[in-house]
mmCIF file of N, CA and C in Angstrom:
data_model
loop_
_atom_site.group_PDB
_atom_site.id
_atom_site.type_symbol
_atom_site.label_atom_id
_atom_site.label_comp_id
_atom_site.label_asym_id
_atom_site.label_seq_id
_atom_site.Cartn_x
_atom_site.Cartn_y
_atom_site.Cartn_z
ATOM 1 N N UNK A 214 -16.525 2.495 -52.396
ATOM 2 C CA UNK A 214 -16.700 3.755 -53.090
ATOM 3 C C UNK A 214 -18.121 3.810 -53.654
ATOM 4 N N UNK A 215 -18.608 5.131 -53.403
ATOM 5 C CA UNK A 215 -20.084 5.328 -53.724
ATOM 6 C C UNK A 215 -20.160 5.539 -55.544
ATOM 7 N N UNK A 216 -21.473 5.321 -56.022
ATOM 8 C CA UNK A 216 -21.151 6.399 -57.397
ATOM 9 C C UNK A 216 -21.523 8.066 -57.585
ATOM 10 N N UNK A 217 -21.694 8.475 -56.474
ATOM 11 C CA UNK A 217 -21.152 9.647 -56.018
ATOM 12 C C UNK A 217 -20.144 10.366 -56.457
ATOM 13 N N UNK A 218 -18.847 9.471 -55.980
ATOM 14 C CA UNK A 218 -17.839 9.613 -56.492
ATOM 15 C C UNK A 218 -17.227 9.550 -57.422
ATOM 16 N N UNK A 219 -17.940 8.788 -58.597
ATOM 17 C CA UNK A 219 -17.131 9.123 -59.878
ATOM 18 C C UNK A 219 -17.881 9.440 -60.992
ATOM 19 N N UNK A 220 -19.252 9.736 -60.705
ATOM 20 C CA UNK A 220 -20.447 9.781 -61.781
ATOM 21 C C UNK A 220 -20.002 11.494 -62.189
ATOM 22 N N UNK A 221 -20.573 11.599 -63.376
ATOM 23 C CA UNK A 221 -20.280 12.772 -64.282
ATOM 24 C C UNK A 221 -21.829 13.433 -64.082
ATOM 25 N N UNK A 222 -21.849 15.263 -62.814
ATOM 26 C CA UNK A 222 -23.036 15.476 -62.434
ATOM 27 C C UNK A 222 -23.059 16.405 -63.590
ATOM 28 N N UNK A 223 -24.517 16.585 -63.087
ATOM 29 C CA UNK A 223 -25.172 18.030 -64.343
ATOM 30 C C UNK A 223 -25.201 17.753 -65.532
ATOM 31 N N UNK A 224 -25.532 16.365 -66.040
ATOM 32 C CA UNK A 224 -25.572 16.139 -67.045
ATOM 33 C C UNK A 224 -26.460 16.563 -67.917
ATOM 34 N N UNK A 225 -26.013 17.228 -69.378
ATOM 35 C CA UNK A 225 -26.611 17.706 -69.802
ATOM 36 C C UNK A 225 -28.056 16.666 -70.383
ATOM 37 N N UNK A 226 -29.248 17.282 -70.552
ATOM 38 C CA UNK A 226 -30.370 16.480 -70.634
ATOM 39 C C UNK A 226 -31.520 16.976 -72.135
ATOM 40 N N UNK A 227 -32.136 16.720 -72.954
ATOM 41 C CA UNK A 227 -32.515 16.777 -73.929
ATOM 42 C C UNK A 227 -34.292 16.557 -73.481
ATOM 43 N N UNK A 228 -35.334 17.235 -74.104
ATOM 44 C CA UNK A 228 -36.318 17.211 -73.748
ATOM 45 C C UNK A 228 -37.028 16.459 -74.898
ATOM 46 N N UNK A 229 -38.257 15.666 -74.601
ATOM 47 C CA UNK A 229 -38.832 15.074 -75.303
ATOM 48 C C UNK A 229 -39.575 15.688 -76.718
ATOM 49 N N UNK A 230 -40.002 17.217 -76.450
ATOM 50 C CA UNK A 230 -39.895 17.769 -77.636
ATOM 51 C C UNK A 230 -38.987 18.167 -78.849
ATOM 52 N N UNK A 231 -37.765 17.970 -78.197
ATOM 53 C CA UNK A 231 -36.816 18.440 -78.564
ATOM 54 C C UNK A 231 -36.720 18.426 -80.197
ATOM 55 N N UNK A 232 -36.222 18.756 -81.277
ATOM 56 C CA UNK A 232 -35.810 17.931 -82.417
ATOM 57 C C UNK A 232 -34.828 17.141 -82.397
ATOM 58 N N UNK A 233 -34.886 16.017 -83.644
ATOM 59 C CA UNK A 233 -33.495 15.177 -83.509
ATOM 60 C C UNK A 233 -32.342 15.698 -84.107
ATOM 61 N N UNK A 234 -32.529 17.204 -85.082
ATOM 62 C CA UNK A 234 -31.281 17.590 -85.352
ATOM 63 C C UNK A 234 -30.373 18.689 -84.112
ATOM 64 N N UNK A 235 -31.494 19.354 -83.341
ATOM 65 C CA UNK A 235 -31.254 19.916 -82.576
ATOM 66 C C UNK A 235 -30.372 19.645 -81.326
ATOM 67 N N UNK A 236 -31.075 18.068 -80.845
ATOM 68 C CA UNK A 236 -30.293 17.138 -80.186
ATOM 69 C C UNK A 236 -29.050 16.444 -80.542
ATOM 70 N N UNK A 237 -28.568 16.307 -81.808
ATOM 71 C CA UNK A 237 -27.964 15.677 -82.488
ATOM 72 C C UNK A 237 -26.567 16.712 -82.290
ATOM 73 N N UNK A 238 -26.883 18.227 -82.458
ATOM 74 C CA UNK A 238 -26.086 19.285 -82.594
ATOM 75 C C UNK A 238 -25.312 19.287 -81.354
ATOM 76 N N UNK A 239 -26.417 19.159 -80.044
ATOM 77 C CA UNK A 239 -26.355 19.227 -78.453
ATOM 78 C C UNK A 239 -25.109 17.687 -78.492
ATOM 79 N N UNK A 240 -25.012 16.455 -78.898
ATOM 80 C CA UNK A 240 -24.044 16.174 -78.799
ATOM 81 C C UNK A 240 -23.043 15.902 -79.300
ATOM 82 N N UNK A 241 -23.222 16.708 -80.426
ATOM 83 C CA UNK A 241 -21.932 17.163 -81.095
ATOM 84 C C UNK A 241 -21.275 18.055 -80.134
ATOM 85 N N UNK A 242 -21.729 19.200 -79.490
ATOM 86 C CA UNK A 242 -20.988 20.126 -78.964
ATOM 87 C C UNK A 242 -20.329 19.547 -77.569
ATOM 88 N N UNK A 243 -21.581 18.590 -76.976
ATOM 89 C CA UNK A 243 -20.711 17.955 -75.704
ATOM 90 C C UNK A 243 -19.745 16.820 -76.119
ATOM 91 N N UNK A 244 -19.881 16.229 -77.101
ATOM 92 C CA UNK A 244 -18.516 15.687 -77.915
ATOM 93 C C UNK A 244 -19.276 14.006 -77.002
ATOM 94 N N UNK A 245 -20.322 13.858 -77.226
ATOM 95 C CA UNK A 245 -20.830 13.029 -76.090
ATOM 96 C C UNK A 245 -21.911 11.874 -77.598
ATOM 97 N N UNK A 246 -22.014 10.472 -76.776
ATOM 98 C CA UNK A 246 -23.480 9.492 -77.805
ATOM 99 C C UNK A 246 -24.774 9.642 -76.715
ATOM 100 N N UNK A 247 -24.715 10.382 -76.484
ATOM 101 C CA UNK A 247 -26.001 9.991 -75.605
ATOM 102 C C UNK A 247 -26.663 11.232 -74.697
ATOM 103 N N UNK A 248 -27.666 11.579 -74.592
ATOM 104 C CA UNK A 248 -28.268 11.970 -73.832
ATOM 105 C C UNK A 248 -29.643 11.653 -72.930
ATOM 106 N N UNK A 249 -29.295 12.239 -71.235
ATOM 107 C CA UNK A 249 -30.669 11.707 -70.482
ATOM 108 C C UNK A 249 -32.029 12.671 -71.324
ATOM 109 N N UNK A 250 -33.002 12.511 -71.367
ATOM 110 C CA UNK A 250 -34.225 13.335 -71.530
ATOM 111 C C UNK A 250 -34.907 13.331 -70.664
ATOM 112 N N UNK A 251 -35.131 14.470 -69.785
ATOM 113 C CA UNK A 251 -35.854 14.890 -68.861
ATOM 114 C C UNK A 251 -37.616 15.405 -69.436
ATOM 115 N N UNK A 252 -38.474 15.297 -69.038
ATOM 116 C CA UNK A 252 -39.835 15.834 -68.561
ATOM 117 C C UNK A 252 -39.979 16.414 -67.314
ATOM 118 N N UNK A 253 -39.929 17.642 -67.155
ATOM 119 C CA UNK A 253 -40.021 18.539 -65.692
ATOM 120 C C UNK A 253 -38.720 18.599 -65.128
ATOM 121 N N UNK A 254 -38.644 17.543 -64.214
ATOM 122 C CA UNK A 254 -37.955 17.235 -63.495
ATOM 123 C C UNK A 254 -37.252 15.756 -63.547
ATOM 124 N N UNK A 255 -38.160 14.762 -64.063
ATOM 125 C CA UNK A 255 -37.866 13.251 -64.155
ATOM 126 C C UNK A 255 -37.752 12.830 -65.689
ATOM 127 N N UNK A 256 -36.859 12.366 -65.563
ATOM 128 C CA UNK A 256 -36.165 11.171 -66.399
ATOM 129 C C UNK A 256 -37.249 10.371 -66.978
ATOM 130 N N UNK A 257 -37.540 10.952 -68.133
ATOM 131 C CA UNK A 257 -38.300 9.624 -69.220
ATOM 132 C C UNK A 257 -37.706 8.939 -69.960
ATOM 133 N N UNK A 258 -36.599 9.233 -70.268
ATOM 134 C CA UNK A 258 -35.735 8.416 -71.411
ATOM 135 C C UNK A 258 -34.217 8.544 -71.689
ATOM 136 N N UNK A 259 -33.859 7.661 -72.484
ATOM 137 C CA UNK A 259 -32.422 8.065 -73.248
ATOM 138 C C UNK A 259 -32.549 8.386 -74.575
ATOM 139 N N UNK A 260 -31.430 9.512 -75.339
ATOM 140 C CA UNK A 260 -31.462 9.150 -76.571
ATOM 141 C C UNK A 260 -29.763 9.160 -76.985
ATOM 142 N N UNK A 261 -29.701 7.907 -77.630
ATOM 143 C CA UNK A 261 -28.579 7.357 -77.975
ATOM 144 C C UNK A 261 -28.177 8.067 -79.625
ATOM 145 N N UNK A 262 -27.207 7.764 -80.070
ATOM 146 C CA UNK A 262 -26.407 8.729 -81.368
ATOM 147 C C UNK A 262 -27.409 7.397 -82.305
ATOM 148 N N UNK A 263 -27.201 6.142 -81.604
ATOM 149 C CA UNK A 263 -28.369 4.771 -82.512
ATOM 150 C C UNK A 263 -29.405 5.276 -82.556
ATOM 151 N N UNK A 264 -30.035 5.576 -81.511
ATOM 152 C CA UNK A 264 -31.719 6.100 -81.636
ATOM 153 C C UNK A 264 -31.852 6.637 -82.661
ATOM 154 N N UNK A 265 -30.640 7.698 -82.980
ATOM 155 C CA UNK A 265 -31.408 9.027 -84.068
ATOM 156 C C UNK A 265 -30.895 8.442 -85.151
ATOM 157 N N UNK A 266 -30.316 7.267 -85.316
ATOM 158 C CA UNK A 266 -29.684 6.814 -86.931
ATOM 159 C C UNK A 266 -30.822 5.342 -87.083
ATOM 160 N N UNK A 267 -31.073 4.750 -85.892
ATOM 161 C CA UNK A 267 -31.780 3.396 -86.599
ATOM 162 C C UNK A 267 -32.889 3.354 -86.353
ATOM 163 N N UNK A 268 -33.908 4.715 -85.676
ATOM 164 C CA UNK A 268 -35.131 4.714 -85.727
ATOM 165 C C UNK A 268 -35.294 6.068 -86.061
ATOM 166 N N UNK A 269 -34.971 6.809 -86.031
ATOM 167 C CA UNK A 269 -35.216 7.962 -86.914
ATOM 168 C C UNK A 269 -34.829 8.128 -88.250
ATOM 169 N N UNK A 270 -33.339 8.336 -88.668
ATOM 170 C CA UNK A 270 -33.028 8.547 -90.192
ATOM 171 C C UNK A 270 -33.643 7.314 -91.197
ATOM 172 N N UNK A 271 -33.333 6.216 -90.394
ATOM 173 C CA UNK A 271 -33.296 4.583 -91.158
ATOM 174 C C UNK A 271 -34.886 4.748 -91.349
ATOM 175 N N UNK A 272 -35.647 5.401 -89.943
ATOM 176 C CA UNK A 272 -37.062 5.033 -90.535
ATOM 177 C C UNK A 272 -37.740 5.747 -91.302
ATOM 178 N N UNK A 273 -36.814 6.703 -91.909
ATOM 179 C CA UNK A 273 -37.420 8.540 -92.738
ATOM 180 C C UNK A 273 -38.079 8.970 -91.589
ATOM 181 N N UNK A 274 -38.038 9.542 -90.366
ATOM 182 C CA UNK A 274 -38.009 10.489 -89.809
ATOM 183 C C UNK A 274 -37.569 11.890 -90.621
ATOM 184 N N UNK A 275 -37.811 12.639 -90.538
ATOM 185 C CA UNK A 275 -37.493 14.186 -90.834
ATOM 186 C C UNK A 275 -36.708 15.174 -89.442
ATOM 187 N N UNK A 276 -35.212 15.066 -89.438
ATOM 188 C CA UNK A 276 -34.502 15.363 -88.136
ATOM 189 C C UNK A 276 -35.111 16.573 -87.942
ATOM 190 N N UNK A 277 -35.241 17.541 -89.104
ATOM 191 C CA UNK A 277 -35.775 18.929 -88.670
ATOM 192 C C UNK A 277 -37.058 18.761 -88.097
ATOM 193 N N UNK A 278 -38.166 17.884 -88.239
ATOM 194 C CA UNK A 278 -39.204 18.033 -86.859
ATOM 195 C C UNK A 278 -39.719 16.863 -86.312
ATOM 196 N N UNK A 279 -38.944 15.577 -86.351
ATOM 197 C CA UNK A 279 -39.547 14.620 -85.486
ATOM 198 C C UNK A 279 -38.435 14.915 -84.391
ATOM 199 N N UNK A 280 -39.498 14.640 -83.422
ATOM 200 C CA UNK A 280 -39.074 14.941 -82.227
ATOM 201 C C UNK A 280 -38.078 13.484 -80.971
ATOM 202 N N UNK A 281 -37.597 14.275 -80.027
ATOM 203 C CA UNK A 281 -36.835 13.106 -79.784
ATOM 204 C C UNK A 281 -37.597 12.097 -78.795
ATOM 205 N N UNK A 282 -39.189 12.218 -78.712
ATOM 206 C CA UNK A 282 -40.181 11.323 -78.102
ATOM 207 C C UNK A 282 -40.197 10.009 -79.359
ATOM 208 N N UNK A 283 -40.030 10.757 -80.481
ATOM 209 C CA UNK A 283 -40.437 9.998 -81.251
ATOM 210 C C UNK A 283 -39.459 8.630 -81.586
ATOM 211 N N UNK A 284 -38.030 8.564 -80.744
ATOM 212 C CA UNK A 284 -37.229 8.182 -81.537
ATOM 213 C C UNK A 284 -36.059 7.616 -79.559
ATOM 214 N N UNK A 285 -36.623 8.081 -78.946
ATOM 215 C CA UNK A 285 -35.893 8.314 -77.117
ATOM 216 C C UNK A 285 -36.311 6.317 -76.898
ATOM 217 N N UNK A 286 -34.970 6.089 -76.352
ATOM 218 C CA UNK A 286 -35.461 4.714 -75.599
ATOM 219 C C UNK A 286 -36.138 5.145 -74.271
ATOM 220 N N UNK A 287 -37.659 4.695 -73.828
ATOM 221 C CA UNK A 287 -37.518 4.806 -73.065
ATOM 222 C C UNK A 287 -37.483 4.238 -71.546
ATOM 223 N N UNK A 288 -37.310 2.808 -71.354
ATOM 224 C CA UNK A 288 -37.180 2.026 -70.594
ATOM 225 C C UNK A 288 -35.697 1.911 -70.369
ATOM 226 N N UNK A 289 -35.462 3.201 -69.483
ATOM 227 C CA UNK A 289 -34.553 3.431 -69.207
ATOM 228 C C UNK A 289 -33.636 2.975 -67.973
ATOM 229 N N UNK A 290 -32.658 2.624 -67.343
ATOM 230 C CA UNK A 290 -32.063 1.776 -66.516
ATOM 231 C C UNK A 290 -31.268 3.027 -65.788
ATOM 232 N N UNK A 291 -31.301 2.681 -64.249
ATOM 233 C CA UNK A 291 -31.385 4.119 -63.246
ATOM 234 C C UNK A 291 -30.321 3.443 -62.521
ATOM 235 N N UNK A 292 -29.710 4.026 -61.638
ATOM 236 C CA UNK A 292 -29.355 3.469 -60.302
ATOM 237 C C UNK A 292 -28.751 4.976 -59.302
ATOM 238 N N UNK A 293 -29.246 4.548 -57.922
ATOM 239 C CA UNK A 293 -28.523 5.377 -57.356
ATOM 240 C C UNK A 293 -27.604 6.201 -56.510
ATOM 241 N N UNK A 294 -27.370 7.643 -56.654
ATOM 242 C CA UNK A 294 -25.667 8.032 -55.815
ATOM 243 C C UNK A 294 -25.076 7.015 -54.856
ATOM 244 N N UNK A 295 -25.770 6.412 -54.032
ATOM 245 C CA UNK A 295 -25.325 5.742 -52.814
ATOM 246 C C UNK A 295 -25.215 4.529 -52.948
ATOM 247 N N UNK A 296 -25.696 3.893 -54.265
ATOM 248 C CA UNK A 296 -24.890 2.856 -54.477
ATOM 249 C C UNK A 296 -23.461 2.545 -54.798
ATOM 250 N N UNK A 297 -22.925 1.035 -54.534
ATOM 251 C CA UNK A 297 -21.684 0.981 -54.468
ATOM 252 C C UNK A 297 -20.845 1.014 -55.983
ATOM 253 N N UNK A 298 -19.838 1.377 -56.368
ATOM 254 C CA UNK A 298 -19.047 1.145 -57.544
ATOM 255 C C UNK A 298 -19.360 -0.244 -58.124
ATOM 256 N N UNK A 299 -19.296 -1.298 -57.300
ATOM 257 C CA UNK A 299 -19.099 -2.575 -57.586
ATOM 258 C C UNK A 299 -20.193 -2.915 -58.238
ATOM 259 N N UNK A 300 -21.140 -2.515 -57.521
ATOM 260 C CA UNK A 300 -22.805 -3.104 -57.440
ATOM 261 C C UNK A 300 -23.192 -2.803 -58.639
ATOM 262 N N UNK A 301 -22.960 -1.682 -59.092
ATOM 263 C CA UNK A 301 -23.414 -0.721 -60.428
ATOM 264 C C UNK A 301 -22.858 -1.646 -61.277
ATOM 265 N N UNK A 302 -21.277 -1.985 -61.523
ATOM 266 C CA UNK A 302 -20.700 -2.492 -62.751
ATOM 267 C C UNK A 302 -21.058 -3.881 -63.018
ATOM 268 N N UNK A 303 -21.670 -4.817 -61.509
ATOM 269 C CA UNK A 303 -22.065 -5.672 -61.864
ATOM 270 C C UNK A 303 -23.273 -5.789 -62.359
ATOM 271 N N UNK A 304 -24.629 -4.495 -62.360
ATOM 272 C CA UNK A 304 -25.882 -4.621 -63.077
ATOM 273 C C UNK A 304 -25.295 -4.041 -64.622
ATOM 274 N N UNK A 305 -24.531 -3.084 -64.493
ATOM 275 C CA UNK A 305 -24.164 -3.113 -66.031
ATOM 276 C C UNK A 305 -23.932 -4.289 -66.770
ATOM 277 N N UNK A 306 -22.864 -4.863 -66.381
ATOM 278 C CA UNK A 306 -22.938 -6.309 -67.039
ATOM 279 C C UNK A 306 -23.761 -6.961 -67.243
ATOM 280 N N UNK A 307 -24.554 -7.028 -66.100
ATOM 281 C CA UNK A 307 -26.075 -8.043 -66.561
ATOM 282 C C UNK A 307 -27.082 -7.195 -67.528
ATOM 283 N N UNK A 308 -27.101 -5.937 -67.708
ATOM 284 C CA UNK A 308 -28.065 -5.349 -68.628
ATOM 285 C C UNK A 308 -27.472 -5.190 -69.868
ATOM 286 N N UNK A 309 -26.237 -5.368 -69.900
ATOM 287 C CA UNK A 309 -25.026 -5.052 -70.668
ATOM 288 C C UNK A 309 -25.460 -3.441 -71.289
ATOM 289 N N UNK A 310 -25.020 -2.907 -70.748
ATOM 290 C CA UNK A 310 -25.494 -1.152 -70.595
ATOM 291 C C UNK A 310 -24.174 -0.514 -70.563
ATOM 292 N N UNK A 311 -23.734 0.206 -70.805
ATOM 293 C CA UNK A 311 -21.829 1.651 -71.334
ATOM 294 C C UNK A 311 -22.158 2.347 -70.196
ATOM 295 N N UNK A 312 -23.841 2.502 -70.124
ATOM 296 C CA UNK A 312 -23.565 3.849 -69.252
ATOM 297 C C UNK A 312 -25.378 3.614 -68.446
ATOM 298 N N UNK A 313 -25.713 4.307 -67.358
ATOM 299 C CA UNK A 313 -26.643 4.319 -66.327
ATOM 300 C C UNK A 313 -26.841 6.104 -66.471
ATOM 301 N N UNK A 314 -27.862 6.375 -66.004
ATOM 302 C CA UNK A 314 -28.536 7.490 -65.881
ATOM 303 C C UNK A 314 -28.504 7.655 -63.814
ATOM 304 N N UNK A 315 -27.713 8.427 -63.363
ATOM 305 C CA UNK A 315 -27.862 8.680 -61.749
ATOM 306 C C UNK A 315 -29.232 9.597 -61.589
ATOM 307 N N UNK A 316 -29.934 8.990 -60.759
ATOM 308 C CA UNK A 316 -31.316 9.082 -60.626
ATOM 309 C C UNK A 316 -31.220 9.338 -58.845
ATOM 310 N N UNK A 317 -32.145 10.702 -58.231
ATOM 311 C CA UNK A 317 -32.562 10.486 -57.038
ATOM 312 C C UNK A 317 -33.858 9.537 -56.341
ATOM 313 N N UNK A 318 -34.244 9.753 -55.103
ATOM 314 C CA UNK A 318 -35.492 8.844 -54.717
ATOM 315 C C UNK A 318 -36.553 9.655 -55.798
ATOM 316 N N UNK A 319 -36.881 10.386 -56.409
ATOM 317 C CA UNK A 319 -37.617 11.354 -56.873
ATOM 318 C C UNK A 319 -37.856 10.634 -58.238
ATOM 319 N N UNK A 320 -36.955 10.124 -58.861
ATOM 320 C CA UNK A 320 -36.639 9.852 -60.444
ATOM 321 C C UNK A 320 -35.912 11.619 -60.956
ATOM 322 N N UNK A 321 -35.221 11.939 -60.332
ATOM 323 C CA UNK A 321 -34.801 13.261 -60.651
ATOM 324 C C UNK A 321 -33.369 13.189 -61.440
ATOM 325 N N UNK A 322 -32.913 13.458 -62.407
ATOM 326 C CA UNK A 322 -31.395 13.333 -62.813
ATOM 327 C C UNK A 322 -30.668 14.115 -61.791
ATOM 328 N N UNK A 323 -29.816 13.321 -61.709
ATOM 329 C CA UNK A 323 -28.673 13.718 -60.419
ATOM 330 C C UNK A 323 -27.116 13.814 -61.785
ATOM 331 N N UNK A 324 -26.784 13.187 -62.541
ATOM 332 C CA UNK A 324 -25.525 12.973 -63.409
ATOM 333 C C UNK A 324 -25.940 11.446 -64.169
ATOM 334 N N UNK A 325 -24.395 11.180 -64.977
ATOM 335 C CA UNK A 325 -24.464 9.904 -65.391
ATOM 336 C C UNK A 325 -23.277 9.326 -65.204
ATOM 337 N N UNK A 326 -23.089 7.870 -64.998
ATOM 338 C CA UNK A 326 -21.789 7.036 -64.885
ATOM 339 C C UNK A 326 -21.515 6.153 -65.837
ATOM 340 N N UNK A 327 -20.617 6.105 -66.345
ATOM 341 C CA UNK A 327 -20.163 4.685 -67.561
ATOM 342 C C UNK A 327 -19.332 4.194 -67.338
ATOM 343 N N UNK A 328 -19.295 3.192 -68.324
ATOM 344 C CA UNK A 328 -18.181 2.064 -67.783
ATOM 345 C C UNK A 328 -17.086 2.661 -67.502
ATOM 346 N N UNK A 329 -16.517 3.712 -68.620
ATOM 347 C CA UNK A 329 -15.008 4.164 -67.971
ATOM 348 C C UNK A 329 -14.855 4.535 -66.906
ATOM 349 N N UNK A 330 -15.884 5.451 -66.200
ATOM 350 C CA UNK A 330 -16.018 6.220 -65.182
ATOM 351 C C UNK A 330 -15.697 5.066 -63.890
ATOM 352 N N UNK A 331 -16.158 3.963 -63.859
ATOM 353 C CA UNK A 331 -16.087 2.714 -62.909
ATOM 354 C C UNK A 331 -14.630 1.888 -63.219
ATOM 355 N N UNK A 332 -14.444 1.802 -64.330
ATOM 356 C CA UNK A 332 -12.861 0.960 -64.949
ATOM 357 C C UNK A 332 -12.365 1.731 -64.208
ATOM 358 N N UNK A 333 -12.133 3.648 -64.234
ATOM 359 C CA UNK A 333 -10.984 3.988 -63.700
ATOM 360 C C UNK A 333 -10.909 4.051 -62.271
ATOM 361 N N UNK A 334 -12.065 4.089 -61.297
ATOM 362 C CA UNK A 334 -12.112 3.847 -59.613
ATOM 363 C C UNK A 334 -12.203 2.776 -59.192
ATOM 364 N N UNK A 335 -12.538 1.405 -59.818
ATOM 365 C CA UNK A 335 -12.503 0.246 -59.293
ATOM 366 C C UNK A 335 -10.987 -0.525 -59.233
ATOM 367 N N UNK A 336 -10.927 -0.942 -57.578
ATOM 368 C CA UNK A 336 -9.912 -1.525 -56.936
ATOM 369 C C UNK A 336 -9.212 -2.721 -57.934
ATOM 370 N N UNK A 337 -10.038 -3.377 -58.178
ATOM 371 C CA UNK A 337 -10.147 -4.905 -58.618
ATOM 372 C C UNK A 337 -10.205 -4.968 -60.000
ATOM 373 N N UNK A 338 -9.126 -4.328 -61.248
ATOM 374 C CA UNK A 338 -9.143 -4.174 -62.727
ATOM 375 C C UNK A 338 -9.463 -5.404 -63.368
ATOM 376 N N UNK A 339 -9.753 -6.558 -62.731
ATOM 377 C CA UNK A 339 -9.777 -7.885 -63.379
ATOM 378 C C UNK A 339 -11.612 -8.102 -62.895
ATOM 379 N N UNK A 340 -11.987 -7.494 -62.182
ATOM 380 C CA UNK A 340 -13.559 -7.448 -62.210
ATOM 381 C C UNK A 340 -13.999 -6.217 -63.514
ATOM 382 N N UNK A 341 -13.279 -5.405 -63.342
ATOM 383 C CA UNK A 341 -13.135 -4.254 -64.862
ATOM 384 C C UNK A 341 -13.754 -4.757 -65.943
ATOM 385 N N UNK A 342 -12.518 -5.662 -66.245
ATOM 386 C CA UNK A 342 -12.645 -6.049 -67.494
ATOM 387 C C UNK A 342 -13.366 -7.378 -67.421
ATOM 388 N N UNK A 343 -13.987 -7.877 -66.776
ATOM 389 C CA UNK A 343 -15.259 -8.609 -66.619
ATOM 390 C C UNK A 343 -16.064 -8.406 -67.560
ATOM 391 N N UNK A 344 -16.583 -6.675 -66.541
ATOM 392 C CA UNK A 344 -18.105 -5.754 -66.851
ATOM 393 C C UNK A 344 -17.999 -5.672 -68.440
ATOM 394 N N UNK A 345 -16.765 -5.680 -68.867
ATOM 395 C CA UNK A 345 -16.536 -4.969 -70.292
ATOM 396 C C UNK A 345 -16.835 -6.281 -71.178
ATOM 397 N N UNK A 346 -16.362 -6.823 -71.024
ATOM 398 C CA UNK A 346 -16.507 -8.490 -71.101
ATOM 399 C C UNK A 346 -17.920 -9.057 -71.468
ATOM 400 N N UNK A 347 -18.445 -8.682 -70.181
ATOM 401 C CA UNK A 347 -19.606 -8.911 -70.394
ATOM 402 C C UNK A 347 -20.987 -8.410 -70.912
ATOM 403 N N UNK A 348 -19.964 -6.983 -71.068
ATOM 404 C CA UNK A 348 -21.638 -5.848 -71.933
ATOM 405 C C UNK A 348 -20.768 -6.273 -73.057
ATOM 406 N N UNK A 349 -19.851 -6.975 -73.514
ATOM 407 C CA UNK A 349 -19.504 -6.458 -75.113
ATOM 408 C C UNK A 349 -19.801 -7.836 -75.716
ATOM 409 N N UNK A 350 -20.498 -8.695 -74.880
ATOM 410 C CA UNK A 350 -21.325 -10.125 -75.288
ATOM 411 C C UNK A 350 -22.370 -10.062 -76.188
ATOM 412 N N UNK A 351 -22.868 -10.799 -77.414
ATOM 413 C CA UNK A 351 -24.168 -10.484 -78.087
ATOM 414 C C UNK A 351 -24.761 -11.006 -76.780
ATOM 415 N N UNK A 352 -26.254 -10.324 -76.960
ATOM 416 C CA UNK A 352 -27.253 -10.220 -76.019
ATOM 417 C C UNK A 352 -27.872 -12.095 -76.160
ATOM 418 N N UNK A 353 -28.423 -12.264 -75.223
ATOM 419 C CA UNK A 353 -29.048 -13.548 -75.826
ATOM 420 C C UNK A 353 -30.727 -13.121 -76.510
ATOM 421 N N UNK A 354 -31.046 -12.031 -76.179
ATOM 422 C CA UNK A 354 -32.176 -11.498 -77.255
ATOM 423 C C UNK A 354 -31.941 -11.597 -78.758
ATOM 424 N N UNK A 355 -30.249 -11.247 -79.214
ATOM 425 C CA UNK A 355 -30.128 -11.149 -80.732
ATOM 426 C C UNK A 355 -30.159 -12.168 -81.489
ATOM 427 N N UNK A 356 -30.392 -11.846 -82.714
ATOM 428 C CA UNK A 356 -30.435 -12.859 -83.921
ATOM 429 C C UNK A 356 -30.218 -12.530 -84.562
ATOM 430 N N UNK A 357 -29.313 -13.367 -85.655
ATOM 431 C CA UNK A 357 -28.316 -13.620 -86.642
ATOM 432 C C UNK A 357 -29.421 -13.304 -88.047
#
């Protein structure tokens, strides 16, 4: 199975000017933590519901005009449509990542896939709960 098949398309996308309360509102209404941020056409970043609480509010940002450049991860982690279900959940695990940004040859947003989206099409529920397993590991970057 491709991720074609179970990725969530048309995802809604947030622009780097954006504000962080503005954005903040945007996923309140999609009932969603995260959004891709597009420039033009391509994918510069993510911004996570964390972004706007532990580098924006935490750092006194001002939501009404710092913007979501100011505050967007942006070394962002891609993969794409035509890759396999499997393949995906096993780089999730190794990046330990919820969710991937579906990206064309272009860097173009195509949708996004997360772990649930893969838990519920993958054959093999004991590789599942691996992936889960293994993104819900402290990182070996963290410290106590």
């Amino acid at each position: 199975m491709k991720i074609r098949d179970v990725m969530t398309p048309d995802a809604v996308a947030a622009h780097p000017e954006t504000t962080l309360m503005a954005a903040a509102e945007m996923m309140r209404l999609l009932n969603v933590g995260s959004l891709p941020v597009v420039e033009g056409e391509r994918v510069v970043g993510i911004l996570t519901d964390r972004d706007i609480v532990v580098r924006g509010l935490a750092l006194g940002f001002n939501p009404r005009t710092a913007s979501v450049a100011d505050v967007m991860t942006r070394n962002v982690q891609t993969c794409s449509v035509d890759e396999d279900v499997e393949d995906v959940a096993h780089q999730m695990r190794e990046l330990q990542v919820r969710r991937l940004l579906v990206v064309d040859e272009r860097e173009r947003l195509i949708g996004i896939v997360s772990l649930g989206d893969l838990a519920m099409e993958m054959e093999d529920q004991r590789l599942a709960g691996r992936v889960l397993e293994g993104i819900s590991e402290p990182s070996s970057s963290m410290t106590h």
